[in-house]
mmCIF file of C-alpha atoms in Angstrom:
data_model
loop_
_atom_site.group_PDB
_atom_site.id
_atom_site.type_symbol
_atom_site.label_atom_id
_atom_site.label_comp_id
_atom_site.label_asym_id
_atom_site.label_seq_id
_atom_site.Cartn_x
_atom_site.Cartn_y
_atom_site.Cartn_z
ATOM 1 C CA MET L 281 0.229 15.895 23.804
ATOM 2 C CA LEU L 282 0.948 17.350 20.376
ATOM 3 C CA ARG L 283 3.980 18.386 18.358
ATOM 4 C CA ILE L 284 3.756 19.322 14.670
ATOM 5 C CA ASN L 285 6.664 20.322 12.451
ATOM 6 C CA GLU L 286 6.317 21.633 8.930
ATOM 7 C CA ASN L 287 8.605 19.849 6.497
ATOM 8 C CA LYS L 288 11.621 21.925 5.537
ATOM 9 C CA PHE L 289 12.736 19.212 3.086
ATOM 10 C CA TYR L 290 9.572 19.410 0.948
ATOM 11 C CA THR L 291 10.242 19.439 -2.823
ATOM 12 C CA GLY L 292 7.018 18.095 -4.342
ATOM 13 C CA LYS L 293 9.014 15.477 -6.263
ATOM 14 C CA LEU L 294 6.897 12.510 -7.321
ATOM 15 C CA CYS L 295 7.850 8.844 -6.956
ATOM 16 C CA SER L 296 7.575 6.366 -9.848
ATOM 17 C CA LEU L 297 6.792 3.541 -7.407
ATOM 18 C CA PHE L 298 3.428 5.035 -6.431
ATOM 19 C CA THR L 299 1.380 6.301 -9.347
ATOM 20 C CA ALA L 300 -2.203 6.310 -10.555
ATOM 21 C CA SER L 301 -1.424 3.573 -13.101
ATOM 22 C CA ILE L 302 0.075 1.290 -10.432
ATOM 23 C CA ALA L 303 -2.942 1.931 -8.215
ATOM 24 C CA GLU L 304 -5.168 0.928 -11.137
ATOM 25 C CA GLU L 305 -3.393 -2.447 -11.350
ATOM 26 C CA ALA L 306 -3.705 -2.998 -7.590
ATOM 27 C CA HIS L 307 -7.359 -1.981 -7.621
ATOM 28 C CA SER L 308 -8.057 -4.345 -10.520
ATOM 29 C CA PHE L 309 -6.400 -7.221 -8.637
ATOM 30 C CA HIS L 310 -8.357 -6.591 -5.453
ATOM 31 C CA SER L 311 -11.642 -6.204 -7.303
ATOM 32 C CA ARG L 312 -11.299 -9.788 -8.587
ATOM 33 C CA ILE L 313 -11.016 -11.252 -5.073
ATOM 34 C CA PRO L 314 -14.241 -13.012 -4.034
ATOM 35 C CA GLY L 315 -16.117 -10.796 -1.585
ATOM 36 C CA TYR L 316 -14.507 -7.547 -2.721
ATOM 37 C CA ALA L 317 -16.504 -4.371 -2.144
ATOM 38 C CA GLU L 318 -15.206 -0.830 -1.854
ATOM 39 C CA THR L 319 -15.310 0.518 1.663
ATOM 40 C CA PRO L 320 -17.530 3.539 2.369
ATOM 41 C CA LEU L 321 -16.453 7.151 2.289
ATOM 42 C CA ILE L 322 -18.525 8.914 4.930
ATOM 43 C CA ALA L 323 -19.254 12.639 4.912
ATOM 44 C CA LEU L 324 -19.421 14.077 8.433
ATOM 45 C CA ASP L 325 -21.208 17.328 7.669
ATOM 46 C CA ALA L 326 -22.310 18.105 11.210
ATOM 47 C CA LEU L 327 -18.805 17.531 12.582
ATOM 48 C CA ALA L 328 -17.345 19.724 9.839
ATOM 49 C CA SER L 329 -19.716 22.517 10.793
ATOM 50 C CA ARG L 330 -18.883 22.112 14.488
ATOM 51 C CA LEU L 331 -15.132 22.180 13.811
ATOM 52 C CA GLY L 332 -15.355 25.159 11.447
ATOM 53 C CA VAL L 333 -14.288 23.517 8.170
ATOM 54 C CA LYS L 334 -16.122 23.044 4.882
ATOM 55 C CA ALA L 335 -16.167 19.236 4.760
ATOM 56 C CA ILE L 336 -14.764 16.123 6.443
ATOM 57 C CA TYR L 337 -14.679 12.783 4.647
ATOM 58 C CA VAL L 338 -13.677 9.576 6.426
ATOM 59 C CA LYS L 339 -12.741 6.399 4.544
ATOM 60 C CA ASP L 340 -14.013 3.587 6.792
ATOM 61 C CA GLU L 341 -11.688 0.593 6.434
ATOM 62 C CA SER L 342 -13.444 -1.447 9.122
ATOM 63 C CA LYS L 343 -15.506 -2.912 6.257
ATOM 64 C CA ARG L 344 -12.570 -4.404 4.298
ATOM 65 C CA PHE L 345 -13.116 -8.106 3.474
ATOM 66 C CA GLY L 346 -14.688 -8.643 6.892
ATOM 67 C CA LEU L 347 -11.267 -8.227 8.541
ATOM 68 C CA ASN L 348 -11.913 -4.897 10.296
ATOM 69 C CA ALA L 349 -8.814 -3.200 8.829
ATOM 70 C CA PHE L 350 -7.174 -2.090 5.586
ATOM 71 C CA LYS L 351 -3.924 -4.060 5.906
ATOM 72 C CA VAL L 352 -5.128 -7.028 3.846
ATOM 73 C CA LEU L 353 -4.794 -4.833 0.749
ATOM 74 C CA GLY L 354 -1.003 -4.798 1.052
ATOM 75 C CA GLY L 355 -0.482 -8.419 2.047
ATOM 76 C CA SER L 356 -2.802 -9.838 -0.594
ATOM 77 C CA TYR L 357 -1.285 -7.762 -3.405
ATOM 78 C CA ALA L 358 2.237 -8.772 -2.374
ATOM 79 C CA LEU L 359 1.270 -12.457 -2.334
ATOM 80 C CA GLY L 360 -0.401 -12.047 -5.699
ATOM 81 C CA LYS L 361 2.688 -10.422 -7.220
ATOM 82 C CA PHE L 362 4.999 -13.028 -5.676
ATOM 83 C CA LEU L 363 2.927 -15.979 -6.902
ATOM 84 C CA ALA L 364 2.575 -14.405 -10.346
ATOM 85 C CA GLY L 365 6.368 -14.214 -10.548
ATOM 86 C CA LYS L 366 6.666 -17.788 -9.322
ATOM 87 C CA LEU L 367 4.321 -18.987 -12.064
ATOM 88 C CA GLY L 368 5.712 -16.698 -14.759
ATOM 89 C CA VAL L 369 2.417 -14.907 -15.389
ATOM 90 C CA ASP L 370 1.068 -11.388 -15.010
ATOM 91 C CA ILE L 371 -0.788 -10.630 -11.796
ATOM 92 C CA SER L 372 -3.941 -10.215 -13.867
ATOM 93 C CA ALA L 373 -3.846 -13.993 -14.379
ATOM 94 C CA ILE L 374 -3.871 -14.795 -10.650
ATOM 95 C CA ASP L 375 -7.166 -16.333 -9.541
ATOM 96 C CA PHE L 376 -7.567 -16.796 -5.782
ATOM 97 C CA SER L 377 -9.640 -19.935 -6.236
ATOM 98 C CA THR L 378 -7.252 -21.780 -8.585
ATOM 99 C CA VAL L 379 -3.718 -20.515 -7.927
ATOM 100 C CA ALA L 380 -2.928 -23.251 -5.386
ATOM 101 C CA GLN L 381 -3.584 -25.915 -8.018
ATOM 102 C CA GLN L 382 -0.772 -24.500 -10.145
ATOM 103 C CA LEU L 383 1.870 -25.049 -7.441
ATOM 104 C CA PRO L 384 3.374 -28.438 -6.525
ATOM 105 C CA GLU L 385 2.854 -27.721 -2.826
ATOM 106 C CA PRO L 386 1.791 -24.795 -0.623
ATOM 107 C CA LEU L 387 4.377 -22.119 0.126
ATOM 108 C CA THR L 388 4.900 -20.732 3.623
ATOM 109 C CA PHE L 389 4.695 -16.973 4.072
ATOM 110 C CA THR L 390 5.776 -15.318 7.313
ATOM 111 C CA THR L 391 5.638 -11.834 8.785
ATOM 112 C CA ALA L 392 5.924 -9.779 11.954
ATOM 113 C CA THR L 393 2.925 -7.728 12.961
ATOM 114 C CA ALA L 394 1.207 -5.749 15.685
ATOM 115 C CA GLY L 395 -2.024 -7.362 14.501
ATOM 116 C CA ASN L 396 -3.686 -6.080 11.333
ATOM 117 C CA HIS L 397 -0.906 -6.767 8.818
ATOM 118 C CA GLY L 398 -0.506 -10.324 10.103
ATOM 119 C CA THR L 399 -4.250 -10.829 9.909
ATOM 120 C CA GLY L 400 -4.190 -9.726 6.272
ATOM 121 C CA VAL L 401 -1.286 -12.018 5.367
ATOM 122 C CA ALA L 402 -2.903 -14.960 7.167
ATOM 123 C CA TRP L 403 -6.216 -14.356 5.384
ATOM 124 C CA ALA L 404 -4.622 -13.978 1.936
ATOM 125 C CA ALA L 405 -2.496 -17.100 2.441
ATOM 126 C CA ARG L 406 -5.541 -19.109 3.487
ATOM 127 C CA GLU L 407 -7.663 -17.840 0.607
ATOM 128 C CA MET L 408 -4.910 -18.699 -1.901
ATOM 129 C CA GLY L 409 -4.259 -22.144 -0.436
ATOM 130 C CA GLN L 410 -0.892 -21.271 1.133
ATOM 131 C CA LYS L 411 0.515 -21.382 4.694
ATOM 132 C CA ALA L 412 1.327 -18.513 7.074
ATOM 133 C CA VAL L 413 3.404 -18.112 10.226
ATOM 134 C CA VAL L 414 2.917 -14.815 12.039
ATOM 135 C CA PHE L 415 5.231 -13.342 14.711
ATOM 136 C CA MET L 416 3.882 -10.744 17.160
ATOM 137 C CA PRO L 417 5.744 -8.545 19.681
ATOM 138 C CA LYS L 418 5.390 -8.915 23.428
ATOM 139 C CA GLY L 419 2.288 -7.356 24.866
ATOM 140 C CA SER L 420 0.192 -8.086 21.771
ATOM 141 C CA ALA L 421 -3.542 -8.265 22.365
ATOM 142 C CA GLN L 422 -4.878 -11.781 22.792
ATOM 143 C CA ALA L 423 -7.772 -10.849 20.508
ATOM 144 C CA SER L 424 -5.292 -10.281 17.667
ATOM 145 C CA VAL L 425 -3.524 -13.577 18.374
ATOM 146 C CA ASP L 426 -6.838 -15.435 18.353
ATOM 147 C CA ARG L 427 -7.951 -13.735 15.147
ATOM 148 C CA ILE L 428 -4.778 -14.775 13.317
ATOM 149 C CA LYS L 429 -4.969 -18.355 14.589
ATOM 150 C CA GLY L 430 -8.612 -18.448 13.560
ATOM 151 C CA LEU L 431 -7.496 -17.816 9.982
ATOM 152 C CA GLY L 432 -5.428 -20.998 10.032
ATOM 153 C CA ALA L 433 -2.023 -19.426 10.613
ATOM 154 C CA GLU L 434 0.547 -20.272 13.246
ATOM 155 C CA CYS L 435 1.032 -17.316 15.600
ATOM 156 C CA ILE L 436 4.136 -16.833 17.751
ATOM 157 C CA VAL L 437 4.278 -14.064 20.383
ATOM 158 C CA THR L 438 7.880 -13.021 21.077
ATOM 159 C CA ASP L 439 9.480 -11.442 24.144
ATOM 160 C CA CYS L 440 10.762 -8.372 22.254
ATOM 161 C CA ASN L 441 9.424 -5.166 20.683
ATOM 162 C CA TYR L 442 8.068 -4.778 17.154
ATOM 163 C CA ASP L 443 11.307 -3.963 15.358
ATOM 164 C CA ASP L 444 13.197 -6.834 16.988
ATOM 165 C CA THR L 445 10.274 -9.119 16.134
ATOM 166 C CA VAL L 446 10.702 -8.132 12.489
ATOM 167 C CA ARG L 447 14.342 -9.161 12.684
ATOM 168 C CA LEU L 448 13.383 -12.486 14.250
ATOM 169 C CA ALA L 449 10.796 -13.201 11.546
ATOM 170 C CA SER L 450 13.353 -12.372 8.854
ATOM 171 C CA ALA L 451 16.005 -14.626 10.368
ATOM 172 C CA THR L 452 13.524 -17.480 10.747
ATOM 173 C CA ALA L 453 12.399 -17.104 7.129
ATOM 174 C CA ASP L 454 16.029 -17.314 5.968
ATOM 175 C CA GLU L 455 16.652 -20.375 8.130
ATOM 176 C CA LYS L 456 13.558 -22.284 7.036
ATOM 177 C CA GLY L 457 13.274 -21.170 3.423
ATOM 178 C CA TRP L 458 9.997 -19.306 3.974
ATOM 179 C CA THR L 459 8.988 -16.099 2.180
ATOM 180 C CA LEU L 460 8.969 -12.984 4.361
ATOM 181 C CA VAL L 461 6.068 -10.612 3.650
ATOM 182 C CA GLN L 462 7.064 -7.552 5.664
ATOM 183 C CA ASP L 463 5.728 -4.022 5.328
ATOM 184 C CA THR L 464 9.068 -2.404 5.994
ATOM 185 C CA ALA L 465 12.302 -2.652 4.059
ATOM 186 C CA TRP L 466 16.074 -2.723 4.424
ATOM 187 C CA GLU L 467 19.041 -3.127 2.104
ATOM 188 C CA GLY L 468 18.482 -6.220 0.000
ATOM 189 C CA TYR L 469 14.814 -6.481 0.961
ATOM 190 C CA GLU L 470 12.807 -3.904 -0.959
ATOM 191 C CA GLN L 471 10.594 -5.628 -3.540
ATOM 192 C CA ILE L 472 7.911 -7.164 -1.309
ATOM 193 C CA PRO L 473 7.614 -4.042 0.908
ATOM 194 C CA THR L 474 7.155 -2.012 -2.276
ATOM 195 C CA TRP L 475 4.343 -4.300 -3.424
ATOM 196 C CA ILE L 476 2.698 -3.991 -0.002
ATOM 197 C CA SER L 477 2.706 -0.186 -0.143
ATOM 198 C CA GLN L 478 1.404 -0.306 -3.710
ATOM 199 C CA GLY L 479 -1.412 -2.575 -2.550
ATOM 200 C CA TYR L 480 -2.556 0.079 -0.099
ATOM 201 C CA THR L 481 -3.217 2.480 -2.984
ATOM 202 C CA THR L 482 -6.451 0.625 -3.749
ATOM 203 C CA MET L 483 -8.203 2.380 -0.859
ATOM 204 C CA ALA L 484 -6.828 5.717 -2.066
ATOM 205 C CA ALA L 485 -8.080 5.071 -5.605
ATOM 206 C CA GLU L 486 -11.510 4.182 -4.214
ATOM 207 C CA ALA L 487 -11.513 7.360 -2.126
ATOM 208 C CA ALA L 488 -10.626 9.524 -5.125
ATOM 209 C CA GLU L 489 -13.556 8.117 -7.110
ATOM 210 C CA GLN L 490 -15.890 8.530 -4.147
ATOM 211 C CA LEU L 491 -14.799 12.135 -3.628
ATOM 212 C CA GLN L 492 -15.606 12.812 -7.283
ATOM 213 C CA ALA L 493 -19.100 11.458 -6.658
ATOM 214 C CA HIS L 494 -19.397 14.041 -3.844
ATOM 215 C CA GLY L 495 -18.312 16.777 -6.259
ATOM 216 C CA VAL L 496 -14.785 17.085 -4.825
ATOM 217 C CA ASP L 497 -12.057 17.303 -7.463
ATOM 218 C CA SER L 498 -9.322 17.351 -4.833
ATOM 219 C CA PRO L 499 -9.374 17.650 -1.032
ATOM 220 C CA SER L 500 -7.476 20.549 0.460
ATOM 221 C CA HIS L 501 -6.039 18.337 3.232
ATOM 222 C CA ILE L 502 -5.172 14.641 3.430
ATOM 223 C CA MET L 503 -4.383 13.255 6.880
ATOM 224 C CA LEU L 504 -2.472 9.973 7.044
ATOM 225 C CA GLN L 505 -1.194 7.927 9.984
ATOM 226 C CA ALA L 506 2.141 6.154 9.985
ATOM 227 C CA GLY L 507 4.005 3.354 11.691
ATOM 228 C CA VAL L 508 6.963 2.615 9.447
ATOM 229 C CA GLY L 509 5.309 4.765 6.770
ATOM 230 C CA ALA L 510 4.314 2.000 4.336
ATOM 231 C CA MET L 511 0.692 3.080 3.992
ATOM 232 C CA ALA L 512 1.302 6.802 4.368
ATOM 233 C CA GLY L 513 3.994 6.786 1.694
ATOM 234 C CA GLY L 514 2.099 4.677 -0.821
ATOM 235 C CA VAL L 515 -1.126 6.638 -0.442
ATOM 236 C CA LEU L 516 0.614 10.028 -0.422
ATOM 237 C CA GLY L 517 2.553 9.051 -3.554
ATOM 238 C CA TYR L 518 -0.670 8.103 -5.319
ATOM 239 C CA PHE L 519 -2.456 11.346 -4.437
ATOM 240 C CA ALA L 520 0.577 13.460 -5.344
ATOM 241 C CA ASP L 521 0.661 11.779 -8.773
ATOM 242 C CA LEU L 522 -3.107 12.024 -9.242
ATOM 243 C CA TYR L 523 -3.721 15.575 -8.053
ATOM 244 C CA GLY L 524 -0.296 17.206 -8.039
ATOM 245 C CA ALA L 525 1.560 17.495 -4.748
ATOM 246 C CA GLU L 526 0.970 21.251 -4.540
ATOM 247 C CA ARG L 527 -2.835 20.956 -4.617
ATOM 248 C CA PHE L 528 -3.285 19.660 -1.082
ATOM 249 C CA CYS L 529 -1.694 19.794 2.359
ATOM 250 C CA SER L 530 -0.672 16.415 3.745
ATOM 251 C CA ILE L 531 -0.344 15.804 7.478
ATOM 252 C CA ILE L 532 1.398 12.624 8.659
ATOM 253 C CA SER L 533 0.767 11.611 12.272
ATOM 254 C CA GLU L 534 2.375 9.073 14.623
ATOM 255 C CA PRO L 535 2.172 8.083 18.294
ATOM 256 C CA ASP L 536 4.704 10.044 20.335
ATOM 257 C CA ALA L 537 6.133 6.771 21.710
ATOM 258 C CA ALA L 538 7.255 5.726 18.214
ATOM 259 C CA ASP L 539 7.546 8.940 16.191
ATOM 260 C CA CYS L 540 10.413 7.943 13.893
ATOM 261 C CA LEU L 541 9.119 9.929 10.905
ATOM 262 C CA TYR L 542 8.543 13.057 12.989
ATOM 263 C CA ARG L 543 12.086 12.816 14.371
ATOM 264 C CA SER L 544 13.516 12.155 10.921
ATOM 265 C CA ILE L 545 11.825 15.191 9.389
ATOM 266 C CA SER L 546 12.871 17.266 12.418
ATOM 267 C CA SER L 547 16.545 16.316 12.067
ATOM 268 C CA VAL L 548 19.143 18.704 10.702
ATOM 269 C CA ASP L 549 19.682 16.879 7.424
ATOM 270 C CA GLY L 550 16.592 14.693 6.996
ATOM 271 C CA THR L 551 18.342 11.490 7.984
ATOM 272 C CA ARG L 552 16.084 8.557 8.871
ATOM 273 C CA THR L 553 15.973 8.427 12.664
ATOM 274 C CA SER L 554 14.965 5.381 14.710
ATOM 275 C CA VAL L 555 13.165 5.209 18.048
ATOM 276 C CA GLY L 556 14.076 2.409 20.442
ATOM 277 C CA GLY L 557 12.664 1.003 23.639
ATOM 278 C CA SER L 558 9.345 -0.673 24.310
ATOM 279 C CA LEU L 559 7.365 1.617 21.945
ATOM 280 C CA ASN L 560 4.313 1.390 24.216
ATOM 281 C CA SER L 561 1.196 2.963 22.757
ATOM 282 C CA ILE L 562 -2.475 2.084 22.542
ATOM 283 C CA MET L 563 -1.931 2.588 18.792
ATOM 284 C CA ALA L 564 -0.265 -0.802 18.447
ATOM 285 C CA GLY L 565 -0.448 -0.801 14.653
ATOM 286 C CA LEU L 566 1.577 2.422 14.552
ATOM 287 C CA ALA L 567 4.076 1.548 17.295
ATOM 288 C CA CYS L 568 7.054 1.056 14.977
ATOM 289 C CA GLY L 569 10.407 2.678 15.606
ATOM 290 C CA GLU L 570 12.182 2.373 12.262
ATOM 291 C CA VAL L 571 11.353 4.251 9.043
ATOM 292 C CA ASN L 572 10.585 2.242 5.906
ATOM 293 C CA PRO L 573 13.251 3.268 3.358
ATOM 294 C CA VAL L 574 10.996 2.371 0.394
ATOM 295 C CA THR L 575 8.500 5.127 1.257
ATOM 296 C CA TRP L 576 10.817 7.560 3.041
ATOM 297 C CA ASN L 577 11.678 9.589 -0.071
ATOM 298 C CA ILE L 578 8.075 10.313 -1.042
ATOM 299 C CA LEU L 579 7.175 11.207 2.541
ATOM 300 C CA ARG L 580 10.176 13.515 2.847
ATOM 301 C CA ASP L 581 9.556 15.076 -0.570
ATOM 302 C CA CYS L 582 5.759 15.471 -0.484
ATOM 303 C CA GLY L 583 4.711 15.443 3.185
ATOM 304 C CA ASN L 584 3.789 18.956 4.300
ATOM 305 C CA ALA L 585 3.688 18.441 8.065
ATOM 306 C CA PHE L 586 4.479 15.681 10.560
ATOM 307 C CA ALA L 587 2.762 15.268 13.910
ATOM 308 C CA SER L 588 3.742 13.402 17.078
ATOM 309 C CA VAL L 589 0.670 12.855 19.238
ATOM 310 C CA SER L 590 -0.102 11.214 22.553
ATOM 311 C CA ASP L 591 -2.496 8.316 23.071
ATOM 312 C CA ASP L 592 -5.227 10.539 24.499
ATOM 313 C CA VAL L 593 -5.559 12.293 21.124
ATOM 314 C CA SER L 594 -6.367 9.005 19.412
ATOM 315 C CA ALA L 595 -8.777 8.087 22.210
ATOM 316 C CA ALA L 596 -10.573 11.398 21.672
ATOM 317 C CA GLY L 597 -10.868 10.592 17.969
ATOM 318 C CA MET L 598 -12.426 7.223 18.775
ATOM 319 C CA ARG L 599 -15.064 8.911 20.914
ATOM 320 C CA VAL L 600 -15.760 11.648 18.350
ATOM 321 C CA LEU L 601 -16.291 9.131 15.537
ATOM 322 C CA GLY L 602 -18.163 6.637 17.715
ATOM 323 C CA ASN L 603 -20.576 9.228 19.153
ATOM 324 C CA PRO L 604 -21.569 11.347 16.157
ATOM 325 C CA LEU L 605 -23.510 14.569 16.064
ATOM 326 C CA PRO L 606 -27.140 14.380 14.850
ATOM 327 C CA GLY L 607 -27.180 13.706 11.117
ATOM 328 C CA ASP L 608 -23.705 12.187 10.969
ATOM 329 C CA LYS L 609 -23.079 8.452 10.645
ATOM 330 C CA GLN L 610 -21.311 6.527 13.409
ATOM 331 C CA ILE L 611 -17.849 5.198 12.595
ATOM 332 C CA ILE L 612 -16.335 2.481 14.772
ATOM 333 C CA SER L 613 -12.649 3.350 14.670
ATOM 334 C CA GLY L 614 -9.855 1.684 16.600
ATOM 335 C CA GLU L 615 -6.829 3.241 18.238
ATOM 336 C CA SER L 616 -4.665 3.368 15.106
ATOM 337 C CA GLY L 617 -7.621 4.325 12.942
ATOM 338 C CA ALA L 618 -8.788 7.370 14.894
ATOM 339 C CA ILE L 619 -5.525 9.259 15.422
ATOM 340 C CA ASN L 620 -6.273 11.873 12.759
ATOM 341 C CA ALA L 621 -9.881 12.391 13.786
ATOM 342 C CA GLY L 622 -8.518 13.147 17.248
ATOM 343 C CA LEU L 623 -5.786 15.380 15.854
ATOM 344 C CA LEU L 624 -8.276 17.373 13.775
ATOM 345 C CA TYR L 625 -10.604 17.704 16.767
ATOM 346 C CA LEU L 626 -7.737 18.991 18.904
ATOM 347 C CA LEU L 627 -6.570 21.462 16.255
ATOM 348 C CA ALA L 628 -10.094 22.808 15.838
ATOM 349 C CA THR L 629 -11.096 23.074 19.502
ATOM 350 C CA SER L 630 -7.953 23.752 21.516
ATOM 351 C CA SER L 631 -7.739 27.123 23.253
ATOM 352 C CA SER L 632 -3.950 27.011 23.087
ATOM 353 C CA GLU L 633 -2.440 29.867 21.097
ATOM 354 C CA GLU L 634 0.305 27.532 19.882
ATOM 355 C CA VAL L 635 -2.200 24.993 18.552
ATOM 356 C CA HIS L 636 -4.279 27.761 16.978
ATOM 357 C CA ASP L 637 -1.158 29.031 15.220
ATOM 358 C CA ILE L 638 -0.411 25.530 13.874
ATOM 359 C CA LYS L 639 -3.973 25.259 12.586
ATOM 360 C CA GLU L 640 -3.665 28.572 10.772
ATOM 361 C CA ARG L 641 -0.298 27.701 9.222
ATOM 362 C CA LEU L 642 -1.706 24.422 7.922
ATOM 363 C CA GLY L 643 -4.646 26.209 6.324
ATOM 364 C CA ILE L 644 -7.348 24.444 8.328
ATOM 365 C CA THR L 645 -9.941 27.153 7.739
ATOM 366 C CA SER L 646 -13.619 27.386 6.814
ATOM 367 C CA ASP L 647 -12.708 26.438 3.221
ATOM 368 C CA ALA L 648 -10.879 23.224 4.154
ATOM 369 C CA VAL L 649 -12.048 19.907 2.676
ATOM 370 C CA ILE L 650 -10.366 17.188 4.717
ATOM 371 C CA LEU L 651 -9.878 13.498 3.891
ATOM 372 C CA ILE L 652 -9.142 11.079 6.745
ATOM 373 C CA PHE L 653 -8.559 7.317 6.683
ATOM 374 C CA SER L 654 -9.984 5.305 9.565
ATOM 375 C CA THR L 655 -7.717 2.352 8.939
ATOM 376 C CA GLU L 656 -9.226 -0.075 11.457
ATOM 377 C CA GLY L 657 -12.349 -0.788 13.451
ATOM 378 C CA ASP L 658 -12.506 -2.135 16.996
ATOM 379 C CA THR L 659 -9.808 -4.767 16.497
ATOM 380 C CA ASN L 660 -9.271 -4.758 20.277
ATOM 381 C CA SER L 661 -12.908 -4.695 21.343
ATOM 382 C CA GLU L 662 -12.184 -4.788 25.080
ATOM 383 C CA ARG L 663 -9.969 -1.705 24.935
ATOM 384 C CA TYR L 664 -12.396 -0.004 22.560
ATOM 385 C CA ARG L 665 -15.097 -0.235 25.214
ATOM 386 C CA LYS L 666 -12.726 1.012 27.916
ATOM 387 C CA ILE L 667 -12.001 4.091 25.823
ATOM 388 C CA VAL L 668 -15.403 4.848 24.306
ATOM 389 C CA TRP L 669 -17.675 3.601 27.102
ATOM 390 C CA GLU L 670 -15.558 4.260 30.184
ATOM 391 C CA GLY L 671 -13.554 7.297 29.055
ATOM 392 C CA ALA L 672 -10.080 5.808 29.377
ATOM 393 C CA TRP L 673 -7.232 8.055 28.175
ATOM 394 C CA PRO L 674 -9.158 11.328 28.575
ATOM 395 C CA LEU L 675 -7.881 14.219 26.477
ATOM 396 C CA GLU L 676 -5.579 16.341 28.615
ATOM 397 C CA PRO L 677 -6.365 20.072 28.683
#
């Protein structure tokens, strides 16, 4: 159900790729996109009181550009940076409504996705007058396939897992002369994944400003979910640069079926460790078995603790957020979005002495001010109802 290891490789060393100034550029770019609005930061005061902490704030990314997830921030910023380079201008000169007119013909961008990243790339390509081809692993939800096709992209469902689908998308891009927009990296392919992770810092910059409006100079805890670690690394790097890595405790969580970061941080020497197999999890957006090398250093250096959790923990988080206590606002959070709400709930309510000890070591006390990112809404609405209405994946005692 739950395994958490504190990071013995922690140094607090910052990363020049993810800073407050870079986040400012990304935020400025996104704010110029037609329809931009910052997503809400929701204070769950009643839940905080019930769980015995001072405050819980949830950044609700289901409101992002009408796409029900945060991923568009990375894909759109990467496309903006790529097209700016193509045209020989600064990204500040990129205008979504006119950039296509400056190119002789549309470019084709391709990616592999479990759903949300591909949706973001397809949307950004459409809005900028470009083309997109999206590859998805076997078992992908039909709702995600339909959503991507509805944005004008070609969508190809493969017969292999996520990581092998990434390799297929990369090989196809090389063969056809397309541009791969992937949120993980490997030797020789680092620039676009870096831009994607930098794009995610917009939601962190928004959250920091919103926390200030609530009178919070710095949260005591920041909980981030990870697949390959692209979002977790970019956002953690930003907060470490903004606040100072020593001012908060960061907890990075993953599904236990694809816990490559947890295994890497638990290794003897901190070597990146992959997870193979089918990677089956209801948290499809986090079911990735290979660590992103672009963000690995900042996660290893500034992540305080890493958690490997089962699907029922995420399901519990969905129910907690979707059925709020009196006075709290409802948050519709999907499987990948609710993992940390479920983890916090488990840490606060479990009668297990081991879990209680973990909670104490992480400093989750009555003084804790906790920031959580609900990174998606009900992107798989049928499964959302099965979990929240029908009680599927009940939390094991």
